[in-house]
PDB file of C-alpha atoms in Angstrom:
ATOM      1  CA  MET J 100       4.898  17.198 -12.388  1.00  0.00           C
ATOM      2  CA  LYS J 101       3.996  13.528 -12.041  1.00  0.00           C
ATOM      3  CA  VAL J 102       0.415  12.465 -12.645  1.00  0.00           C
ATOM      4  CA  PHE J 103      -1.113  10.246  -9.973  1.00  0.00           C
ATOM      5  CA  ASP J 104      -4.440   8.443  -9.843  1.00  0.00           C
ATOM      6  CA  VAL J 105      -5.359   8.533  -6.143  1.00  0.00           C
ATOM      7  CA  ALA J 106      -8.387   7.418  -4.126  1.00  0.00           C
ATOM      8  CA  ASP J 107      -8.265   9.193  -0.745  1.00  0.00           C
ATOM      9  CA  GLN J 108     -11.091   8.356   1.634  1.00  0.00           C
ATOM     10  CA  GLY J 109     -11.891   8.097   5.315  1.00  0.00           C
ATOM     11  CA  HIS J 110     -10.517   9.810   8.386  1.00  0.00           C
ATOM     12  CA  GLY J 111      -7.994   8.742  10.977  1.00  0.00           C
ATOM     13  CA  PRO J 112      -4.431   7.412  10.897  1.00  0.00           C
ATOM     14  CA  PRO J 113      -3.275   7.194   7.263  1.00  0.00           C
ATOM     15  CA  VAL J 114      -2.696   3.944   5.368  1.00  0.00           C
ATOM     16  CA  LEU J 115      -1.165   4.025   1.854  1.00  0.00           C
ATOM     17  CA  PHE J 116      -1.718   1.218  -0.662  1.00  0.00           C
ATOM     18  CA  SER J 117       0.635   0.363  -3.551  1.00  0.00           C
ATOM     19  CA  HIS J 118      -0.347  -2.332  -6.079  1.00  0.00           C
ATOM     20  CA  GLY J 119       1.417  -4.857  -8.299  1.00  0.00           C
ATOM     21  CA  THR J 120       2.214  -5.320 -11.994  1.00  0.00           C
ATOM     22  CA  LEU J 121      -0.772  -5.259 -14.395  1.00  0.00           C
ATOM     23  CA  LEU J 122      -2.989  -4.004 -11.565  1.00  0.00           C
ATOM     24  CA  ASP J 123      -4.129  -0.622 -10.255  1.00  0.00           C
ATOM     25  CA  ARG J 124      -5.461   1.014  -7.102  1.00  0.00           C
ATOM     26  CA  THR J 125      -8.898  -0.578  -7.535  1.00  0.00           C
ATOM     27  CA  MET J 126      -7.510  -3.946  -6.414  1.00  0.00           C
ATOM     28  CA  PHE J 127      -7.746  -2.587  -2.855  1.00  0.00           C
ATOM     29  CA  ALA J 128     -11.290  -1.226  -3.171  1.00  0.00           C
ATOM     30  CA  GLU J 129     -12.913  -3.659  -0.757  1.00  0.00           C
ATOM     31  CA  GLN J 130     -10.262  -3.137   1.892  1.00  0.00           C
ATOM     32  CA  THR J 131     -10.169   0.653   1.655  1.00  0.00           C
ATOM     33  CA  ALA J 132     -13.962   0.834   1.855  1.00  0.00           C
ATOM     34  CA  ALA J 133     -14.013  -1.410   4.933  1.00  0.00           C
ATOM     35  CA  LEU J 134     -11.246   0.518   6.698  1.00  0.00           C
ATOM     36  CA  ALA J 135     -12.366   4.055   5.849  1.00  0.00           C
ATOM     37  CA  ASP J 136     -14.634   4.345   8.889  1.00  0.00           C
ATOM     38  CA  ARG J 137     -11.575   4.666  11.147  1.00  0.00           C
ATOM     39  CA  TYR J 138      -8.534   5.076   8.893  1.00  0.00           C
ATOM     40  CA  ARG J 139      -7.612   7.459   6.121  1.00  0.00           C
ATOM     41  CA  THR J 140      -6.962   5.150   3.177  1.00  0.00           C
ATOM     42  CA  VAL J 141      -4.906   6.416   0.241  1.00  0.00           C
ATOM     43  CA  ALA J 142      -4.643   4.000  -2.684  1.00  0.00           C
ATOM     44  CA  TYR J 143      -2.806   5.129  -5.797  1.00  0.00           C
ATOM     45  CA  THR J 144      -2.079   3.796  -9.249  1.00  0.00           C
ATOM     46  CA  SER J 145       1.625   3.663 -10.079  1.00  0.00           C
ATOM     47  CA  ARG J 146       3.240   5.133 -13.197  1.00  0.00           C
ATOM     48  CA  ALA J 147       2.448   2.185 -15.438  1.00  0.00           C
ATOM     49  CA  GLY J 148      -1.271   2.876 -15.152  1.00  0.00           C
ATOM     50  CA  THR J 149      -1.042   6.612 -15.849  1.00  0.00           C
ATOM     51  CA  SER J 150       0.254   8.916 -18.561  1.00  0.00           C
ATOM     52  CA  GLU J 151       3.709   8.488 -16.964  1.00  0.00           C
ATOM     53  CA  TYR J 152       3.946   4.888 -18.231  1.00  0.00           C
ATOM     54  CA  GLY J 153       6.654   5.681 -20.783  1.00  0.00           C
ATOM     55  CA  THR J 154       9.139   7.131 -18.305  1.00  0.00           C
ATOM     56  CA  GLU J 155      12.161   5.145 -17.168  1.00  0.00           C
ATOM     57  CA  TYR J 156      12.018   4.158 -13.507  1.00  0.00           C
ATOM     58  CA  ASP J 157      13.221   1.638 -10.963  1.00  0.00           C
ATOM     59  CA  LEU J 158      12.275   0.741  -7.387  1.00  0.00           C
ATOM     60  CA  ASP J 159      13.997   3.850  -6.034  1.00  0.00           C
ATOM     61  CA  SER J 160      11.837   5.924  -8.375  1.00  0.00           C
ATOM     62  CA  LEU J 161       8.753   4.169  -7.030  1.00  0.00           C
ATOM     63  CA  VAL J 162       9.847   4.963  -3.474  1.00  0.00           C
ATOM     64  CA  THR J 163      10.085   8.617  -4.474  1.00  0.00           C
ATOM     65  CA  ASP J 164       6.637   8.405  -6.065  1.00  0.00           C
ATOM     66  CA  CYS J 165       5.144   6.919  -2.901  1.00  0.00           C
ATOM     67  CA  LEU J 166       6.617   9.677  -0.771  1.00  0.00           C
ATOM     68  CA  GLU J 167       5.333  12.259  -3.243  1.00  0.00           C
ATOM     69  CA  VAL J 168       1.814  10.838  -2.950  1.00  0.00           C
ATOM     70  CA  ALA J 169       2.156  11.171   0.831  1.00  0.00           C
ATOM     71  CA  ALA J 170       3.499  14.719   0.533  1.00  0.00           C
ATOM     72  CA  ARG J 171       0.651  15.839  -1.717  1.00  0.00           C
ATOM     73  CA  ALA J 172      -1.795  14.382   0.815  1.00  0.00           C
ATOM     74  CA  LYS J 173       0.091  16.180   3.622  1.00  0.00           C
ATOM     75  CA  ILE J 174       0.830  12.867   5.307  1.00  0.00           C
ATOM     76  CA  ASP J 175       4.033  12.545   7.302  1.00  0.00           C
ATOM     77  CA  ARG J 176       3.884   9.080   8.907  1.00  0.00           C
ATOM     78  CA  PHE J 177       1.791   6.203   7.625  1.00  0.00           C
ATOM     79  CA  VAL J 178       1.297   2.473   7.376  1.00  0.00           C
ATOM     80  CA  LEU J 179       2.348   1.230   3.945  1.00  0.00           C
ATOM     81  CA  VAL J 180       0.623  -1.687   2.224  1.00  0.00           C
ATOM     82  CA  GLY J 181       2.705  -2.973  -0.687  1.00  0.00           C
ATOM     83  CA  MET J 182       1.510  -5.773  -2.960  1.00  0.00           C
ATOM     84  CA  SER J 183       3.921  -7.590  -5.321  1.00  0.00           C
ATOM     85  CA  VAL J 184       6.094  -4.856  -6.909  1.00  0.00           C
ATOM     86  CA  GLY J 185       4.434  -2.507  -4.432  1.00  0.00           C
ATOM     87  CA  GLY J 186       5.968  -4.751  -1.785  1.00  0.00           C
ATOM     88  CA  PHE J 187       9.385  -4.623  -3.457  1.00  0.00           C
ATOM     89  CA  MET J 188       9.113  -0.849  -3.224  1.00  0.00           C
ATOM     90  CA  ALA J 189       7.812  -0.974   0.357  1.00  0.00           C
ATOM     91  CA  ILE J 190      10.839  -2.963   1.536  1.00  0.00           C
ATOM     92  CA  GLU J 191      13.152  -0.375  -0.042  1.00  0.00           C
ATOM     93  CA  LEU J 192      11.236   2.458   1.620  1.00  0.00           C
ATOM     94  CA  ALA J 193      11.280   0.694   4.999  1.00  0.00           C
ATOM     95  CA  LEU J 194      15.059   0.239   4.813  1.00  0.00           C
ATOM     96  CA  LYS J 195      15.759   3.801   3.672  1.00  0.00           C
ATOM     97  CA  TYR J 196      13.109   5.831   5.499  1.00  0.00           C
ATOM     98  CA  PRO J 197      11.933   3.811   8.518  1.00  0.00           C
ATOM     99  CA  GLU J 198      10.948   6.990  10.344  1.00  0.00           C
ATOM    100  CA  ARG J 199       8.143   7.521   7.807  1.00  0.00           C
ATOM    101  CA  LEU J 200       6.412   4.245   8.614  1.00  0.00           C
ATOM    102  CA  ALA J 201       4.171   3.365  11.560  1.00  0.00           C
ATOM    103  CA  GLY J 202       3.693  -0.105  10.122  1.00  0.00           C
ATOM    104  CA  LEU J 203       4.406  -2.242   7.078  1.00  0.00           C
ATOM    105  CA  ILE J 204       2.133  -4.719   5.305  1.00  0.00           C
ATOM    106  CA  LEU J 205       3.840  -6.891   2.694  1.00  0.00           C
ATOM    107  CA  MET J 206       1.320  -8.621   0.470  1.00  0.00           C
ATOM    108  CA  ASP J 207       2.099 -11.400  -2.046  1.00  0.00           C
ATOM    109  CA  THR J 208       5.639 -10.154  -2.458  1.00  0.00           C
ATOM    110  CA  MET J 209       9.213 -11.252  -1.759  1.00  0.00           C
ATOM    111  CA  ALA J 210      12.629 -10.049  -0.669  1.00  0.00           C
ATOM    112  CA  ASP J 211      14.560 -12.469  -2.895  1.00  0.00           C
ATOM    113  CA  ALA J 212      16.312 -11.365  -6.076  1.00  0.00           C
ATOM    114  CA  TYR J 213      15.228 -13.003  -9.308  1.00  0.00           C
ATOM    115  CA  THR J 214      17.396 -15.905 -10.421  1.00  0.00           C
ATOM    116  CA  SER J 215      19.148 -16.000 -13.799  1.00  0.00           C
ATOM    117  CA  GLU J 216      16.654 -18.587 -14.980  1.00  0.00           C
ATOM    118  CA  GLU J 217      13.700 -16.430 -13.937  1.00  0.00           C
ATOM    119  CA  LYS J 218      15.211 -13.398 -15.654  1.00  0.00           C
ATOM    120  CA  THR J 219      15.582 -15.391 -18.880  1.00  0.00           C
ATOM    121  CA  GLN J 220      11.990 -16.630 -18.707  1.00  0.00           C
ATOM    122  CA  PHE J 221      10.585 -13.172 -18.040  1.00  0.00           C
ATOM    123  CA  ALA J 222      12.696 -11.612 -20.804  1.00  0.00           C
ATOM    124  CA  GLU J 223      11.136 -13.930 -23.374  1.00  0.00           C
ATOM    125  CA  VAL J 224       7.631 -12.893 -22.289  1.00  0.00           C
ATOM    126  CA  PHE J 225       8.224  -9.159 -21.879  1.00  0.00           C
ATOM    127  CA  ARG J 226      10.627  -8.392 -24.751  1.00  0.00           C
ATOM    128  CA  PRO J 227       7.822  -8.107 -27.346  1.00  0.00           C
ATOM    129  CA  MET J 228       6.092  -5.491 -25.175  1.00  0.00           C
ATOM    130  CA  LYS J 229       8.278  -2.597 -26.335  1.00  0.00           C
ATOM    131  CA  SER J 230       5.383  -1.206 -28.337  1.00  0.00           C
ATOM    132  CA  GLU J 231       2.633   1.397 -28.138  1.00  0.00           C
ATOM    133  CA  ASP J 232       0.147  -1.181 -29.415  1.00  0.00           C
ATOM    134  CA  PRO J 233      -2.433  -2.480 -26.942  1.00  0.00           C
ATOM    135  CA  ILE J 234      -1.415  -5.440 -24.800  1.00  0.00           C
ATOM    136  CA  PRO J 235      -2.094  -8.502 -26.978  1.00  0.00           C
ATOM    137  CA  ALA J 236      -4.485 -11.298 -26.063  1.00  0.00           C
ATOM    138  CA  SER J 237      -1.636 -13.823 -25.968  1.00  0.00           C
ATOM    139  CA  PHE J 238       0.179 -11.840 -23.269  1.00  0.00           C
ATOM    140  CA  SER J 239      -3.010 -11.476 -21.254  1.00  0.00           C
ATOM    141  CA  GLN J 240      -3.702 -15.195 -21.361  1.00  0.00           C
ATOM    142  CA  THR J 241      -0.133 -15.944 -20.261  1.00  0.00           C
ATOM    143  CA  PHE J 242      -0.690 -13.894 -17.132  1.00  0.00           C
ATOM    144  CA  VAL J 243      -4.129 -15.163 -16.138  1.00  0.00           C
ATOM    145  CA  PRO J 244      -2.732 -18.203 -14.248  1.00  0.00           C
ATOM    146  CA  ILE J 245       0.019 -16.015 -12.760  1.00  0.00           C
ATOM    147  CA  ILE J 246      -2.291 -13.319 -11.414  1.00  0.00           C
ATOM    148  CA  PHE J 247      -5.243 -15.537 -10.474  1.00  0.00           C
ATOM    149  CA  GLY J 248      -5.379 -18.691  -8.397  1.00  0.00           C
ATOM    150  CA  PRO J 249      -7.094 -21.899  -9.557  1.00  0.00           C
ATOM    151  CA  GLN J 250     -10.273 -21.246  -7.572  1.00  0.00           C
ATOM    152  CA  ALA J 251     -10.757 -17.848  -9.207  1.00  0.00           C
ATOM    153  CA  ILE J 252     -10.062 -19.294 -12.660  1.00  0.00           C
ATOM    154  CA  ALA J 253     -12.617 -22.049 -12.080  1.00  0.00           C
ATOM    155  CA  ASN J 254     -15.340 -20.052 -10.353  1.00  0.00           C
ATOM    156  CA  ARG J 255     -14.976 -16.309 -11.039  1.00  0.00           C
ATOM    157  CA  PRO J 256     -14.843 -15.681 -14.787  1.00  0.00           C
ATOM    158  CA  ALA J 257     -16.295 -12.168 -14.409  1.00  0.00           C
ATOM    159  CA  LEU J 258     -13.397 -11.106 -12.169  1.00  0.00           C
ATOM    160  CA  ILE J 259     -10.859 -12.400 -14.653  1.00  0.00           C
ATOM    161  CA  ASP J 260     -12.663 -10.925 -17.655  1.00  0.00           C
ATOM    162  CA  SER J 261     -12.781  -7.490 -16.019  1.00  0.00           C
ATOM    163  CA  TRP J 262      -9.018  -7.422 -15.514  1.00  0.00           C
ATOM    164  CA  VAL J 263      -8.214  -8.889 -18.925  1.00  0.00           C
ATOM    165  CA  HIS J 264     -10.353  -6.143 -20.461  1.00  0.00           C
ATOM    166  CA  LYS J 265      -8.316  -3.526 -18.583  1.00  0.00           C
ATOM    167  CA  TRP J 266      -5.065  -5.104 -19.750  1.00  0.00           C
ATOM    168  CA  ARG J 267      -6.182  -5.096 -23.383  1.00  0.00           C
ATOM    169  CA  THR J 268      -6.779  -1.319 -23.238  1.00  0.00           C
ATOM    170  CA  ARG J 269      -3.293  -0.537 -21.925  1.00  0.00           C
ATOM    171  CA  PRO J 270      -0.294   0.138 -24.187  1.00  0.00           C
ATOM    172  CA  SER J 271       2.170  -2.734 -24.206  1.00  0.00           C
ATOM    173  CA  ARG J 272       4.987  -0.388 -23.254  1.00  0.00           C
ATOM    174  CA  SER J 273       3.343   0.233 -19.895  1.00  0.00           C
ATOM    175  CA  VAL J 274       4.075  -3.326 -18.742  1.00  0.00           C
ATOM    176  CA  TRP J 275       7.527  -3.188 -20.320  1.00  0.00           C
ATOM    177  CA  GLY J 276       8.267  -0.299 -17.961  1.00  0.00           C
ATOM    178  CA  GLU J 277       6.853  -2.165 -14.979  1.00  0.00           C
ATOM    179  CA  TYR J 278       8.956  -5.212 -15.781  1.00  0.00           C
ATOM    180  CA  ASN J 279      12.135  -3.143 -16.020  1.00  0.00           C
ATOM    181  CA  SER J 280      11.462  -1.548 -12.643  1.00  0.00           C
ATOM    182  CA  TRP J 281      11.668  -4.862 -10.787  1.00  0.00           C
ATOM    183  CA  ILE J 282      13.454  -7.537 -12.812  1.00  0.00           C
ATOM    184  CA  SER J 283      16.914  -6.508 -11.551  1.00  0.00           C
ATOM    185  CA  LYS J 284      15.810  -5.930  -7.957  1.00  0.00           C
ATOM    186  CA  SER J 285      18.437  -6.474  -5.274  1.00  0.00           C
ATOM    187  CA  GLU J 286      18.303  -9.317  -2.783  1.00  0.00           C
ATOM    188  CA  ARG J 287      16.938  -7.976   0.494  1.00  0.00           C
ATOM    189  CA  LEU J 288      16.463 -11.105   2.617  1.00  0.00           C
ATOM    190  CA  SER J 289      19.832 -10.512   4.258  1.00  0.00           C
ATOM    191  CA  ARG J 290      18.728  -7.036   5.363  1.00  0.00           C
ATOM    192  CA  LEU J 291      15.236  -7.768   6.644  1.00  0.00           C
ATOM    193  CA  SER J 292      16.455  -8.025  10.230  1.00  0.00           C
ATOM    194  CA  GLU J 293      17.026  -4.253  10.010  1.00  0.00           C
ATOM    195  CA  ILE J 294      13.272  -3.695   9.790  1.00  0.00           C
ATOM    196  CA  GLN J 295      12.062  -2.894  13.305  1.00  0.00           C
ATOM    197  CA  ILE J 296       8.706  -1.535  12.152  1.00  0.00           C
ATOM    198  CA  PRO J 297       5.602  -3.579  13.084  1.00  0.00           C
ATOM    199  CA  THR J 298       5.091  -5.794  10.032  1.00  0.00           C
ATOM    200  CA  LEU J 299       2.320  -8.010   8.711  1.00  0.00           C
ATOM    201  CA  ILE J 300       2.943 -10.431   5.856  1.00  0.00           C
ATOM    202  CA  VAL J 301      -0.128 -11.465   3.847  1.00  0.00           C
ATOM    203  CA  HIS J 302       0.046 -14.131   1.145  1.00  0.00           C
ATOM    204  CA  GLY J 303      -2.385 -16.187  -0.899  1.00  0.00           C
ATOM    205  CA  GLU J 304      -1.848 -19.905  -0.402  1.00  0.00           C
ATOM    206  CA  ASP J 305      -2.361 -20.541  -4.140  1.00  0.00           C
ATOM    207  CA  ASP J 306      -0.185 -17.706  -5.468  1.00  0.00           C
ATOM    208  CA  ASN J 307       1.462 -18.807  -8.731  1.00  0.00           C
ATOM    209  CA  GLY J 308       3.128 -15.435  -9.247  1.00  0.00           C
ATOM    210  CA  ILE J 309       5.203 -15.491  -6.055  1.00  0.00           C
ATOM    211  CA  ASP J 310       5.197 -18.718  -4.085  1.00  0.00           C
ATOM    212  CA  ILE J 311       4.145 -18.539  -0.443  1.00  0.00           C
ATOM    213  CA  SER J 312       7.549 -19.898   0.557  1.00  0.00           C
ATOM    214  CA  ALA J 313       8.917 -16.408  -0.224  1.00  0.00           C
ATOM    215  CA  ALA J 314       6.562 -14.982   2.397  1.00  0.00           C
ATOM    216  CA  GLU J 315       7.685 -17.603   4.896  1.00  0.00           C
ATOM    217  CA  ARG J 316      11.303 -16.572   4.339  1.00  0.00           C
ATOM    218  CA  MET J 317      10.433 -12.926   5.008  1.00  0.00           C
ATOM    219  CA  HIS J 318       8.464 -13.828   8.110  1.00  0.00           C
ATOM    220  CA  ALA J 319      11.464 -15.719   9.472  1.00  0.00           C
ATOM    221  CA  ARG J 320      13.756 -12.709   8.940  1.00  0.00           C
ATOM    222  CA  ILE J 321      11.622  -9.731  10.070  1.00  0.00           C
ATOM    223  CA  PRO J 322      11.653  -9.542  13.873  1.00  0.00           C
ATOM    224  CA  GLY J 323       8.213  -9.924  15.435  1.00  0.00           C
ATOM    225  CA  SER J 324       6.366 -10.015  12.114  1.00  0.00           C
ATOM    226  CA  ALA J 325       2.858 -11.448  11.858  1.00  0.00           C
ATOM    227  CA  PHE J 326       1.875 -13.778   9.033  1.00  0.00           C
ATOM    228  CA  ALA J 327      -1.579 -14.234   7.499  1.00  0.00           C
ATOM    229  CA  ARG J 328      -1.984 -17.127   5.057  1.00  0.00           C
ATOM    230  CA  ILE J 329      -5.025 -16.477   2.859  1.00  0.00           C
ATOM    231  CA  PRO J 330      -6.763 -19.691   1.764  1.00  0.00           C
ATOM    232  CA  GLY J 331      -8.258 -20.105  -1.693  1.00  0.00           C
ATOM    233  CA  ALA J 332      -6.443 -17.092  -3.083  1.00  0.00           C
ATOM    234  CA  GLY J 333      -3.795 -16.559  -5.736  1.00  0.00           C
ATOM    235  CA  HIS J 334      -1.681 -13.490  -6.439  1.00  0.00           C
ATOM    236  CA  LEU J 335      -4.650 -11.092  -6.565  1.00  0.00           C
ATOM    237  CA  VAL J 336      -5.371 -11.953  -2.968  1.00  0.00           C
ATOM    238  CA  THR J 337      -7.408  -8.824  -2.151  1.00  0.00           C
ATOM    239  CA  GLU J 338     -10.110  -9.752  -4.656  1.00  0.00           C
ATOM    240  CA  GLU J 339      -9.925 -13.529  -4.512  1.00  0.00           C
ATOM    241  CA  ASN J 340     -10.540 -13.691  -0.742  1.00  0.00           C
ATOM    242  CA  PRO J 341     -11.294 -10.109   0.231  1.00  0.00           C
ATOM    243  CA  ASP J 342     -12.901 -10.817   3.607  1.00  0.00           C
ATOM    244  CA  ALA J 343      -9.883 -12.740   4.903  1.00  0.00           C
ATOM    245  CA  VAL J 344      -7.525  -9.990   3.747  1.00  0.00           C
ATOM    246  CA  THR J 345      -9.669  -7.268   5.316  1.00  0.00           C
ATOM    247  CA  THR J 346      -9.785  -9.170   8.600  1.00  0.00           C
ATOM    248  CA  ALA J 347      -5.999  -9.578   8.611  1.00  0.00           C
ATOM    249  CA  LEU J 348      -5.422  -5.879   7.887  1.00  0.00           C
ATOM    250  CA  THR J 349      -7.987  -4.721  10.430  1.00  0.00           C
ATOM    251  CA  THR J 350      -6.579  -6.916  13.190  1.00  0.00           C
ATOM    252  CA  PHE J 351      -3.052  -5.667  12.529  1.00  0.00           C
ATOM    253  CA  LEU J 352      -3.940  -1.984  12.220  1.00  0.00           C
ATOM    254  CA  ASP J 353      -6.204  -1.920  15.254  1.00  0.00           C
ATOM    255  CA  ALA J 354      -3.379  -3.337  17.404  1.00  0.00           C
ATOM    256  CA  LEU J 355      -0.914  -0.571  16.442  1.00  0.00           C
ATOM    257  CA  PRO J 356      -0.354   2.496  18.623  1.00  0.00           C
ATOM    258  CA  ARG J 357      -2.092   5.488  17.014  1.00  0.00           C
ATOM    259  CA  TRP J 358       0.155   7.376  14.614  1.00  0.00           C
TER     260      TRP J 358
END
């Protein structure tokens, strides 16, 4: 049986939250707290942040995990919020199981495949992570400017320190597994027109992990999608400008037919 770390709060139509690499369910804490007065919010930590970190998995496995979280919560139809690799997974789920989704929120993510050059660059960074040793300081520092935008780096050292501390307590192999789940992802831009589910795209304007142009490409391909550009925020958009993200989510969710 898989082990999940789940925060389930509130009452009302269900909204599931899936996070990105090096992160966990707590990245959505401000949004789930704000929404819980009228929605049931279910945020979960993916395999890499649990005792399942050493298993082999890909995006299809993460789709199965998401549906298992829903099944354990006795949730049939839900809005899915996917951030970064959570968004990679959410696109796969939307294409394969559209009947399960009342809405889709794609956050700081993309539908492009990684280029050969990007795969080479990532391989150099992640290859040394095939170890049970804690994530090294050098790896953490490499990812600070990828996860956080320049405003957070300049003005919010406590936020950065809190996440770096979490990274340093994780086994290196946990991020090796995350990396392998998404590095060979398929190109999905050409299939986004198949998504007929109400969709919101949220992206930090200063995201160095996935450029906002990727969000613009998705917005152009998903029929009727809404697009929220979040100023002053990098990849960890939910914590770098939480109020703007919460407003975007609330506006989108409140406009949906009840599910």
